[in-house]
Short mmCIF file of C-alpha atoms in Angstrom, two decimals:
data_model
loop_
_atom_site.label_atom_id
_atom_site.label_comp_id
_atom_site.label_asym_id
_atom_site.label_seq_id
_atom_site.Cartn_x
_atom_site.Cartn_y
_atom_site.Cartn_z
CA MET A 1 42.86 10.39 -33.45
CA ASN A 2 44.07 13.90 -32.76
CA SER A 3 47.50 12.61 -31.72
CA VAL A 4 47.78 10.39 -34.77
CA LEU A 5 46.71 13.11 -36.97
CA ASN A 6 49.26 15.43 -35.39
CA ILE A 7 52.05 12.81 -35.69
CA LEU A 8 51.20 12.46 -39.54
CA ILE A 9 51.29 16.26 -40.02
CA ASP A 10 54.72 16.52 -38.33
CA ILE A 11 55.98 13.89 -40.44
CA ALA A 12 54.63 15.57 -43.73
CA SER A 13 55.80 18.77 -42.79
CA THR A 14 59.59 17.46 -41.88
CA PRO A 15 61.15 17.15 -45.06
CA ALA A 16 64.14 15.30 -43.63
CA ILE A 17 61.89 12.68 -42.06
CA LEU A 18 59.30 12.41 -45.13
CA VAL A 19 61.91 12.02 -47.81
CA ALA A 20 63.97 9.47 -45.61
CA LEU A 21 60.81 7.41 -45.38
CA ILE A 22 60.51 7.83 -48.99
CA ALA A 23 63.96 6.44 -49.63
CA VAL A 24 63.45 3.52 -47.22
CA LEU A 25 60.08 2.58 -48.97
CA GLY A 26 61.79 2.77 -52.31
CA LEU A 27 64.66 0.54 -51.49
CA GLY A 28 62.27 -1.78 -49.62
CA LEU A 29 60.22 -2.20 -52.85
CA GLN A 30 63.41 -2.99 -54.83
CA LYS A 31 63.96 -5.79 -51.99
CA LYS A 32 67.17 -4.27 -51.34
CA PRO A 33 69.23 -5.71 -48.32
CA ILE A 34 68.27 -4.31 -44.82
CA SER A 35 71.80 -2.79 -44.41
CA ASP A 36 71.22 -0.73 -47.67
CA VAL A 37 67.59 0.28 -46.76
CA VAL A 38 69.07 1.52 -43.44
CA ARG A 39 72.05 3.37 -45.07
CA GLY A 40 69.85 4.86 -47.78
CA GLY A 41 67.42 6.07 -45.17
CA ILE A 42 69.89 7.73 -42.79
CA LYS A 43 72.25 9.16 -45.35
CA THR A 44 69.00 10.93 -47.00
CA PHE A 45 67.67 11.98 -43.63
CA VAL A 46 71.16 13.41 -42.61
CA GLY A 47 71.49 14.83 -46.18
CA PHE A 48 68.25 16.81 -45.58
CA LEU A 49 69.25 17.84 -42.27
CA VAL A 50 72.56 19.23 -43.76
CA VAL A 51 70.56 21.37 -46.30
CA THR A 52 68.31 22.57 -43.71
CA ALA A 53 71.33 23.54 -41.32
CA GLY A 54 72.89 25.41 -44.41
CA ALA A 55 69.51 27.30 -45.30
CA GLY A 56 69.28 27.93 -41.30
CA VAL A 57 72.78 29.71 -41.65
CA ILE A 58 71.91 31.66 -44.71
CA GLU A 59 68.73 32.83 -43.35
CA GLY A 60 70.51 33.86 -40.17
CA SER A 61 73.00 36.02 -41.90
CA LEU A 62 70.23 37.58 -44.25
CA ALA A 63 68.01 38.52 -41.32
CA PRO A 64 70.41 41.29 -39.98
CA PHE A 65 71.04 42.40 -43.52
CA GLY A 66 67.38 42.97 -44.14
CA GLU A 67 67.30 45.04 -41.02
CA MET A 68 70.37 47.01 -41.72
CA PHE A 69 68.80 47.76 -45.34
CA GLN A 70 65.55 48.93 -43.98
CA HIS A 71 67.17 51.17 -41.47
CA ALA A 72 69.90 52.69 -43.65
CA PHE A 73 67.25 53.74 -46.56
CA ASN A 74 64.37 54.36 -44.22
CA MET A 75 61.88 52.06 -45.94
CA GLN A 76 58.68 51.14 -44.32
CA GLY A 77 56.07 48.77 -46.03
CA VAL A 78 55.21 45.07 -46.37
CA VAL A 79 57.89 42.35 -46.21
CA PRO A 80 57.09 39.23 -48.22
CA ASN A 81 57.88 36.30 -45.79
CA ASN A 82 56.38 32.94 -46.14
CA GLU A 83 57.11 31.77 -42.59
CA ALA A 84 55.71 35.04 -41.01
CA ILE A 85 52.40 34.92 -42.98
CA VAL A 86 51.98 31.20 -42.18
CA ALA A 87 52.61 31.89 -38.56
CA LEU A 88 49.81 34.41 -38.42
CA ALA A 89 47.41 32.19 -40.59
CA LEU A 90 47.77 29.03 -38.62
CA THR A 91 46.40 30.47 -35.41
CA LYS A 92 43.11 30.55 -37.10
CA TYR A 93 43.28 28.01 -39.91
CA GLY A 94 45.40 25.37 -38.50
CA THR A 95 43.00 22.52 -38.83
CA TYR A 96 41.81 23.06 -42.47
CA THR A 97 45.59 23.48 -43.13
CA ALA A 98 46.57 20.43 -41.83
CA LEU A 99 43.54 18.36 -43.44
CA ILE A 100 44.27 20.17 -46.87
CA MET A 101 47.91 19.13 -46.69
CA LEU A 102 47.23 15.52 -46.27
CA ALA A 103 44.49 15.52 -48.85
CA GLY A 104 46.75 17.31 -51.36
CA MET A 105 49.56 14.61 -51.00
CA ALA A 106 47.22 12.00 -51.67
CA PHE A 107 45.71 13.95 -54.68
CA ASN A 108 49.33 14.45 -55.78
CA ILE A 109 49.86 10.72 -55.72
CA LEU A 110 46.62 9.90 -57.43
CA ILE A 111 47.20 12.59 -60.20
CA ALA A 112 50.65 11.30 -60.91
CA ARG A 113 49.15 7.80 -61.08
CA ILE A 114 46.40 8.54 -63.55
CA THR A 115 48.11 11.18 -65.80
CA LYS A 116 51.42 11.68 -67.75
CA PHE A 117 52.35 14.19 -65.08
CA LYS A 118 54.52 11.76 -62.88
CA TYR A 119 55.88 14.40 -60.38
CA ILE A 120 55.74 13.45 -56.50
CA TYR A 121 56.06 16.57 -54.46
CA LEU A 122 58.40 15.96 -51.68
CA THR A 123 59.20 19.25 -50.27
CA GLY A 124 57.10 19.16 -47.08
CA HIS A 125 57.23 22.64 -45.84
CA ALA A 126 56.38 24.16 -49.29
CA THR A 127 53.31 21.99 -49.32
CA LEU A 128 52.41 23.05 -45.78
CA TYR A 129 52.57 26.80 -46.93
CA MET A 130 50.74 26.36 -50.02
CA ALA A 131 48.08 24.47 -48.09
CA CYS A 132 47.87 27.24 -45.42
CA MET A 133 47.20 29.89 -48.27
CA ILE A 134 44.64 27.73 -49.86
CA ALA A 135 42.83 27.11 -46.43
CA VAL A 136 42.64 31.04 -46.04
CA ILE A 137 41.27 31.58 -49.58
CA MET A 138 38.68 28.66 -49.66
CA SER A 139 37.64 29.84 -46.09
CA VAL A 140 36.77 33.24 -47.43
CA THR A 141 34.23 31.57 -49.80
CA ASN A 142 32.31 30.29 -46.65
CA MET A 143 32.59 26.58 -47.86
CA SER A 144 31.61 23.89 -45.44
CA ALA A 145 34.25 21.79 -43.98
CA VAL A 146 34.29 18.66 -45.95
CA PRO A 147 34.15 20.13 -49.31
CA LEU A 148 36.59 22.91 -48.32
CA VAL A 149 39.20 20.28 -47.56
CA LEU A 150 38.18 18.01 -50.50
CA VAL A 151 38.30 20.93 -52.98
CA GLY A 152 41.33 22.53 -51.28
CA GLY A 153 43.33 19.05 -51.33
CA LEU A 154 42.48 18.72 -54.98
CA ALA A 155 43.78 22.17 -55.63
CA LEU A 156 47.00 21.54 -53.68
CA GLY A 157 47.47 18.11 -55.45
CA LEU A 158 47.06 19.84 -58.77
CA ALA A 159 49.38 22.73 -57.81
CA ASN A 160 52.14 20.27 -56.52
CA THR A 161 51.74 18.34 -60.10
CA ILE A 162 51.48 21.10 -62.48
CA PHE A 163 54.24 23.52 -61.20
CA PRO A 164 57.12 20.87 -61.42
CA ALA A 165 55.86 19.86 -64.81
CA ILE A 166 56.29 23.63 -65.78
CA ALA A 167 59.86 23.86 -64.82
CA GLN A 168 61.05 20.35 -65.90
CA PRO A 169 62.04 21.19 -69.46
CA PHE A 170 64.41 23.54 -67.98
CA THR A 171 65.27 21.39 -65.04
CA LYS A 172 66.52 18.70 -67.42
CA GLN A 173 68.69 21.02 -69.09
CA ILE A 174 70.32 21.85 -65.92
CA THR A 175 70.83 18.33 -64.65
CA LYS A 176 71.29 16.55 -68.05
CA ASN A 177 68.67 13.88 -67.22
CA ASP A 178 65.07 13.41 -66.20
CA SER A 179 65.45 11.64 -62.77
CA VAL A 180 64.73 14.76 -60.52
CA ALA A 181 62.30 17.45 -60.64
CA LEU A 182 62.07 20.77 -58.85
CA GLY A 183 59.42 20.96 -56.07
CA HIS A 184 59.61 24.55 -54.86
CA THR A 185 57.01 27.32 -54.70
CA GLY A 186 58.70 29.41 -57.18
CA ASN A 187 58.65 27.10 -60.06
CA PHE A 188 56.57 29.60 -62.34
CA GLY A 189 59.43 32.17 -61.87
CA TYR A 190 62.07 29.63 -62.53
CA ALA A 191 60.38 28.45 -65.75
CA LEU A 192 59.81 31.95 -66.83
CA SER A 193 63.66 32.87 -66.28
CA GLY A 194 64.64 29.86 -68.44
CA PHE A 195 62.24 30.79 -71.24
CA ILE A 196 63.49 34.52 -71.02
CA GLY A 197 67.09 33.11 -71.09
CA LYS A 198 66.58 31.14 -74.09
CA TYR A 199 65.68 34.29 -76.00
CA VAL A 200 67.81 36.90 -74.71
CA GLY A 201 71.05 35.02 -73.88
CA ASN A 202 73.61 32.52 -75.31
CA LYS A 203 73.93 29.31 -73.30
CA GLU A 204 77.36 28.73 -74.87
CA LYS A 205 78.66 31.72 -72.49
CA SER A 206 77.67 30.13 -69.22
CA THR A 207 78.14 31.69 -65.94
CA GLU A 208 80.57 28.88 -64.76
CA ASP A 209 83.09 29.62 -67.60
CA ILE A 210 83.68 33.32 -66.70
CA ASN A 211 87.18 33.81 -67.64
CA PHE A 212 89.03 35.52 -64.82
CA PRO A 213 92.48 37.16 -65.34
CA LYS A 214 95.29 34.71 -64.16
CA GLY A 215 95.93 36.67 -61.03
CA LEU A 216 92.29 36.50 -60.15
CA SER A 217 91.94 32.83 -60.91
CA PHE A 218 91.16 31.95 -57.18
CA LEU A 219 87.79 33.73 -57.78
CA ARG A 220 86.85 30.58 -59.83
CA ASP A 221 86.40 28.92 -56.39
CA SER A 222 82.71 29.54 -55.53
CA THR A 223 83.22 29.76 -51.89
CA VAL A 224 85.81 32.55 -52.39
CA SER A 225 83.90 34.47 -54.76
CA ILE A 226 80.58 34.37 -52.78
CA THR A 227 82.61 35.46 -49.64
CA LEU A 228 84.26 38.56 -51.36
CA THR A 229 80.86 39.60 -53.19
CA MET A 230 78.83 39.39 -50.24
CA GLY A 231 81.50 41.08 -48.06
CA ILE A 232 81.32 43.97 -50.37
CA VAL A 233 77.51 44.13 -50.37
CA TYR A 234 77.18 43.86 -46.72
CA THR A 235 80.11 46.52 -45.77
CA ILE A 236 78.20 48.98 -48.26
CA VAL A 237 74.86 48.44 -46.52
CA ALA A 238 76.69 48.67 -42.90
CA LEU A 239 78.26 52.04 -43.97
CA PHE A 240 74.81 53.39 -44.73
CA ALA A 241 73.18 51.69 -41.61
CA GLY A 242 76.01 53.37 -39.22
CA ASN A 243 77.97 51.88 -36.38
CA ALA A 244 75.50 53.19 -33.76
CA PHE A 245 72.47 51.14 -35.21
CA ILE A 246 74.41 47.92 -35.78
CA SER A 247 76.10 48.04 -32.58
CA GLU A 248 73.14 48.69 -30.43
CA ASN A 249 70.67 46.41 -32.19
CA LEU A 250 72.64 43.69 -34.01
CA SER A 251 76.04 43.02 -33.20
CA ASN A 252 76.19 43.45 -29.33
CA GLY A 253 78.85 45.88 -29.54
CA THR A 254 81.16 44.47 -32.23
CA ASN A 255 82.32 46.89 -34.65
CA TYR A 256 79.82 47.20 -37.86
CA ILE A 257 82.14 46.54 -40.47
CA ILE A 258 83.57 43.48 -38.61
CA TYR A 259 80.10 42.24 -38.01
CA ALA A 260 79.19 42.89 -41.77
CA LEU A 261 82.12 40.73 -42.86
CA GLN A 262 81.37 38.01 -40.50
CA GLN A 263 77.72 37.75 -41.63
CA ALA A 264 78.90 37.71 -45.32
CA GLY A 265 81.25 34.88 -44.18
CA MET A 266 78.32 33.24 -42.48
CA PHE A 267 76.37 33.42 -45.92
CA ALA A 268 79.06 31.92 -47.81
CA ALA A 269 79.45 28.96 -45.18
CA GLY A 270 75.62 28.48 -45.49
CA VAL A 271 75.99 28.12 -49.25
CA PHE A 272 78.73 25.37 -48.82
CA VAL A 273 76.82 23.49 -46.44
CA ILE A 274 73.72 23.46 -48.75
CA LEU A 275 75.86 22.04 -51.75
CA ALA A 276 77.44 19.47 -49.49
CA GLY A 277 73.82 18.23 -48.28
CA VAL A 278 72.34 18.37 -51.76
CA ARG A 279 75.13 15.99 -53.16
CA LEU A 280 74.41 13.62 -50.36
CA ILE A 281 70.66 13.59 -50.95
CA LEU A 282 70.83 13.23 -54.58
CA ALA A 283 73.17 10.17 -54.26
CA GLU A 284 70.57 8.33 -52.28
CA ILE A 285 67.16 9.55 -53.14
CA VAL A 286 67.28 9.08 -56.89
CA PRO A 287 68.31 5.48 -57.07
CA ALA A 288 65.67 4.79 -54.06
CA PHE A 289 62.86 6.38 -55.97
CA LYS A 290 63.15 3.65 -58.45
CA GLY A 291 61.30 1.23 -56.25
CA ILE A 292 58.31 3.75 -55.99
CA SER A 293 58.46 4.19 -59.83
CA GLU A 294 58.28 0.59 -60.58
CA LYS A 295 55.48 -0.46 -57.95
CA LEU A 296 53.40 2.58 -56.92
CA VAL A 297 53.54 5.22 -59.49
CA PRO A 298 55.32 3.91 -62.73
CA ASN A 299 57.77 6.41 -63.95
CA SER A 300 57.36 8.74 -61.17
CA ILE A 301 59.84 11.54 -60.64
CA PRO A 302 60.76 12.87 -57.22
CA ALA A 303 60.26 16.80 -56.91
CA LEU A 304 62.75 18.25 -54.48
CA ASP A 305 63.39 21.69 -52.91
CA CYS A 306 65.32 24.36 -54.99
CA PRO A 307 68.90 24.02 -53.73
CA ILE A 308 69.18 20.57 -55.80
CA VAL A 309 70.11 22.66 -58.58
CA PHE A 310 72.60 24.94 -56.90
CA PRO A 311 75.56 22.58 -57.22
CA TYR A 312 75.18 22.77 -60.99
CA ALA A 313 76.07 26.47 -61.38
CA PRO A 314 77.37 28.12 -58.26
CA ASN A 315 78.44 31.41 -60.04
CA ALA A 316 74.81 31.63 -61.43
CA VAL A 317 73.33 31.21 -57.68
CA LEU A 318 75.19 34.27 -56.70
CA ILE A 319 74.38 36.28 -59.83
CA GLY A 320 70.80 35.47 -59.64
CA PHE A 321 70.51 36.29 -56.04
CA LEU A 322 71.99 39.94 -56.66
CA THR A 323 70.16 40.89 -59.91
CA SER A 324 66.65 39.43 -58.42
CA PHE A 325 67.59 41.77 -55.47
CA VAL A 326 68.19 44.53 -57.90
CA GLY A 327 64.97 43.80 -59.43
CA GLY A 328 63.25 44.00 -56.00
CA ILE A 329 64.80 47.62 -55.56
CA VAL A 330 63.91 48.96 -58.90
CA SER A 331 60.16 47.60 -58.18
CA LEU A 332 60.35 49.37 -54.69
CA PHE A 333 60.97 52.76 -56.37
CA ILE A 334 58.41 52.28 -59.15
CA MET A 335 55.88 51.47 -56.07
CA ILE A 336 56.79 54.81 -54.25
CA ALA A 337 56.51 56.60 -57.33
CA THR A 338 53.18 55.23 -58.34
CA GLY A 339 51.49 55.37 -54.89
CA THR A 340 50.86 51.60 -54.42
CA THR A 341 51.48 49.25 -51.63
CA VAL A 342 55.21 49.34 -51.18
CA ILE A 343 56.76 45.83 -51.19
CA ILE A 344 60.35 45.91 -49.30
CA PRO A 345 62.64 43.44 -51.13
CA GLY A 346 62.65 40.34 -48.85
CA VAL A 347 66.36 39.09 -48.80
CA VAL A 348 65.25 35.37 -47.97
CA PRO A 349 63.03 34.94 -51.28
CA HIS A 350 65.36 36.96 -53.41
CA PHE A 351 68.13 34.71 -52.39
CA PHE A 352 66.71 31.30 -52.56
CA CYS A 353 64.11 32.20 -55.50
CA GLY A 354 66.53 34.55 -57.36
CA ALA A 355 69.37 32.26 -57.21
CA THR A 356 67.36 29.24 -58.67
CA ALA A 357 66.06 31.64 -61.21
CA GLY A 358 69.60 32.62 -62.04
CA VAL A 359 70.50 28.93 -62.73
CA PHE A 360 67.48 28.21 -64.78
CA GLY A 361 68.53 31.59 -66.88
CA ASN A 362 71.96 30.27 -67.24
CA ALA A 363 70.96 26.98 -68.49
CA THR A 364 69.19 28.48 -71.49
CA GLY A 365 70.90 31.99 -71.87
CA GLY A 366 74.44 31.83 -70.21
CA VAL A 367 75.29 34.77 -68.24
CA ARG A 368 72.89 37.04 -69.95
CA GLY A 369 70.10 34.66 -69.35
CA ALA A 370 70.85 34.54 -65.62
CA VAL A 371 71.13 38.25 -65.21
CA VAL A 372 67.83 39.13 -67.46
CA GLY A 373 65.78 36.03 -66.20
CA SER A 374 66.45 36.74 -62.45
CA PHE A 375 66.08 40.51 -62.65
CA ILE A 376 62.57 39.95 -64.32
CA HIS A 377 62.06 37.40 -61.70
CA GLY A 378 62.79 39.89 -58.95
CA VAL A 379 60.30 42.26 -60.41
CA ILE A 380 57.49 39.73 -60.52
CA ILE A 381 58.02 38.68 -56.98
CA SER A 382 57.77 42.23 -55.89
CA PHE A 383 54.42 43.09 -57.70
CA MET A 384 52.66 39.75 -57.51
CA PRO A 385 52.07 40.17 -53.75
CA ILE A 386 50.12 43.31 -54.42
CA LEU A 387 47.84 41.53 -56.43
CA LEU A 388 47.52 38.69 -53.96
CA MET A 389 46.93 40.37 -50.89
CA PRO A 390 43.37 41.47 -51.55
CA VAL A 391 42.17 37.81 -51.85
CA MET A 392 43.70 36.84 -48.65
CA GLY A 393 40.63 38.30 -46.67
CA ASP A 394 41.66 39.70 -43.24
CA LEU A 395 45.28 38.55 -43.61
CA GLY A 396 45.97 40.42 -46.84
CA PHE A 397 47.39 43.49 -44.98
CA GLN A 398 49.14 42.26 -41.90
CA GLY A 399 52.49 43.59 -42.67
CA SER A 400 53.65 40.45 -44.59
CA THR A 401 52.52 38.22 -47.34
CA PHE A 402 53.50 35.19 -49.34
CA SER A 403 56.55 35.81 -51.58
CA ASP A 404 57.04 33.14 -54.32
CA THR A 405 55.35 32.98 -57.79
CA ASP A 406 53.60 29.78 -57.07
CA TYR A 407 51.78 31.30 -54.41
CA GLY A 408 50.97 34.17 -56.43
CA VAL A 409 49.51 32.21 -59.47
CA THR A 410 47.71 29.74 -57.25
CA GLY A 411 46.11 32.47 -55.04
CA ILE A 412 45.34 34.89 -57.64
CA PHE A 413 43.72 32.12 -59.75
CA LEU A 414 41.39 30.64 -56.77
CA GLY A 415 40.81 34.29 -55.33
CA LYS A 416 39.52 35.55 -58.84
CA LEU A 417 37.29 32.50 -59.28
CA ALA A 418 35.81 33.10 -55.87
CA ASP A 419 35.20 36.87 -56.60
CA MET A 420 33.36 35.76 -60.00
CA GLY A 421 31.07 33.02 -58.74
CA GLY A 422 31.92 32.09 -55.25
CA GLN A 423 32.05 28.18 -54.32
CA ILE A 424 30.77 27.01 -57.73
CA ALA A 425 33.14 28.89 -59.73
CA VAL A 426 36.19 27.77 -57.38
CA VAL A 427 34.88 24.02 -57.74
CA VAL A 428 34.20 24.45 -61.40
CA GLY A 429 37.80 26.07 -61.97
CA ILE A 430 39.72 23.44 -60.10
CA VAL A 431 37.83 20.44 -61.87
CA ALA A 432 38.60 21.97 -65.04
CA VAL A 433 42.17 22.04 -64.39
CA LEU A 434 41.96 18.25 -63.41
CA ALA A 435 40.03 17.67 -66.94
CA LEU A 436 42.74 19.45 -68.82
CA LEU A 437 45.54 17.44 -67.50
CA LEU A 438 43.53 14.34 -68.02
CA ALA A 439 42.88 15.47 -71.79
CA LEU A 440 46.59 16.39 -72.26
CA THR A 441 47.23 12.69 -71.10
CA LEU A 442 44.83 10.98 -73.42
CA PHE A 443 45.99 13.11 -76.21
CA GLY A 444 49.77 12.23 -75.56
CA LYS A 445 48.45 8.33 -75.50
CA LYS A 446 46.96 8.84 -78.61
CA LYS A 447 49.72 10.75 -80.61
CA THR A 448 52.15 8.17 -79.30
CA THR A 449 49.92 5.23 -80.70
CA GLU A 450 49.56 6.90 -83.99
CA THR A 451 53.22 7.36 -84.12
CA LYS A 452 53.85 3.70 -83.35
CA GLU A 453 51.39 2.78 -86.28
CA VAL A 454 53.02 4.94 -88.90
CA ALA A 455 56.49 3.47 -87.98
#
């Protein structure tokens, strides 16, 4: 039994296999020829591996940047990193995490079936991380095993339904259709960036329409502009960190400026690979998902990882990352001045989440929307972990914490319920959220019926 459970968990937490199986299922339900089913499954599988490889290249180039930054400016504090805090939590809460994850995926499909919120969350690793955080918080309430898994699974299913729904009005503006949604743990922040961009910017002045002087027209190539911009950023930080530190600890003796430029190039290469993988995935998964929409969950929409929006605004990706990181640095100085726990800007969350926030801000507010939306996003993911840490029990102050906004919103909500009334308050709060979704669905149907009758 345990071996079967482990296999299911491995499949569910491996995005490439999970989404490839979804593509195969969707094509099979449409009774496509076996050749089309095999081709669609393999190309989706490979596409996700390409995206994963690109993300790995970016994370590999950002890791030394983070070390250089901390050494250069002598910063000590908590570094938000989802992988690090999950690795700590799984040693104690691994079983609960796995069971909540599987229950959460089932609840997500059920909620999509019975409500108007038709989002099927397909980002496996994000689901795993959210399940882990929920397992930790639910365990603090001392709830027994079966209720903990069921209530925690329902909480996860609700989160994986609600957060794509929050971001979808802005996602549609980016993709120009309603065939795909965003399934990532920063959706609350992305939606906020889109909302801010709507009121502070002008979407007619897009980041993608920046007019470069004729002699600088080559900067319109996103690979070139990203490489040059990151080359400058890496070099500045390397100069502050010094040749001795970088040569001895990071570059294996390579000159620190050469090493910085190499890492900047690796960063740009990772972005290029991600964009190629995303195009491959979208070409296969959207048509394949039609079968699931027709047979299992009518009108369902796949919610995929945040890089799916990167090809729509490559300039906004870079602008979003840099301004979100600046927001993190400004927040750092505020924390030092006010004497709170110091959250050191995590380069990885500021890239993936900040870049996505930039795309959302640009969709509604152009260049100004991308800058302001991403900056505020950077401030939020800096201060939100401070509020989240106390509800994480013994894991709250282990030198790392969850970084993205959806962890903060979900964790703080569940934690405050637990503080107010323990197990009963948590159960009542989660059921109330489900009841709200059902009420919104019934209200929507009633409104549609009345409109048809008037017509």
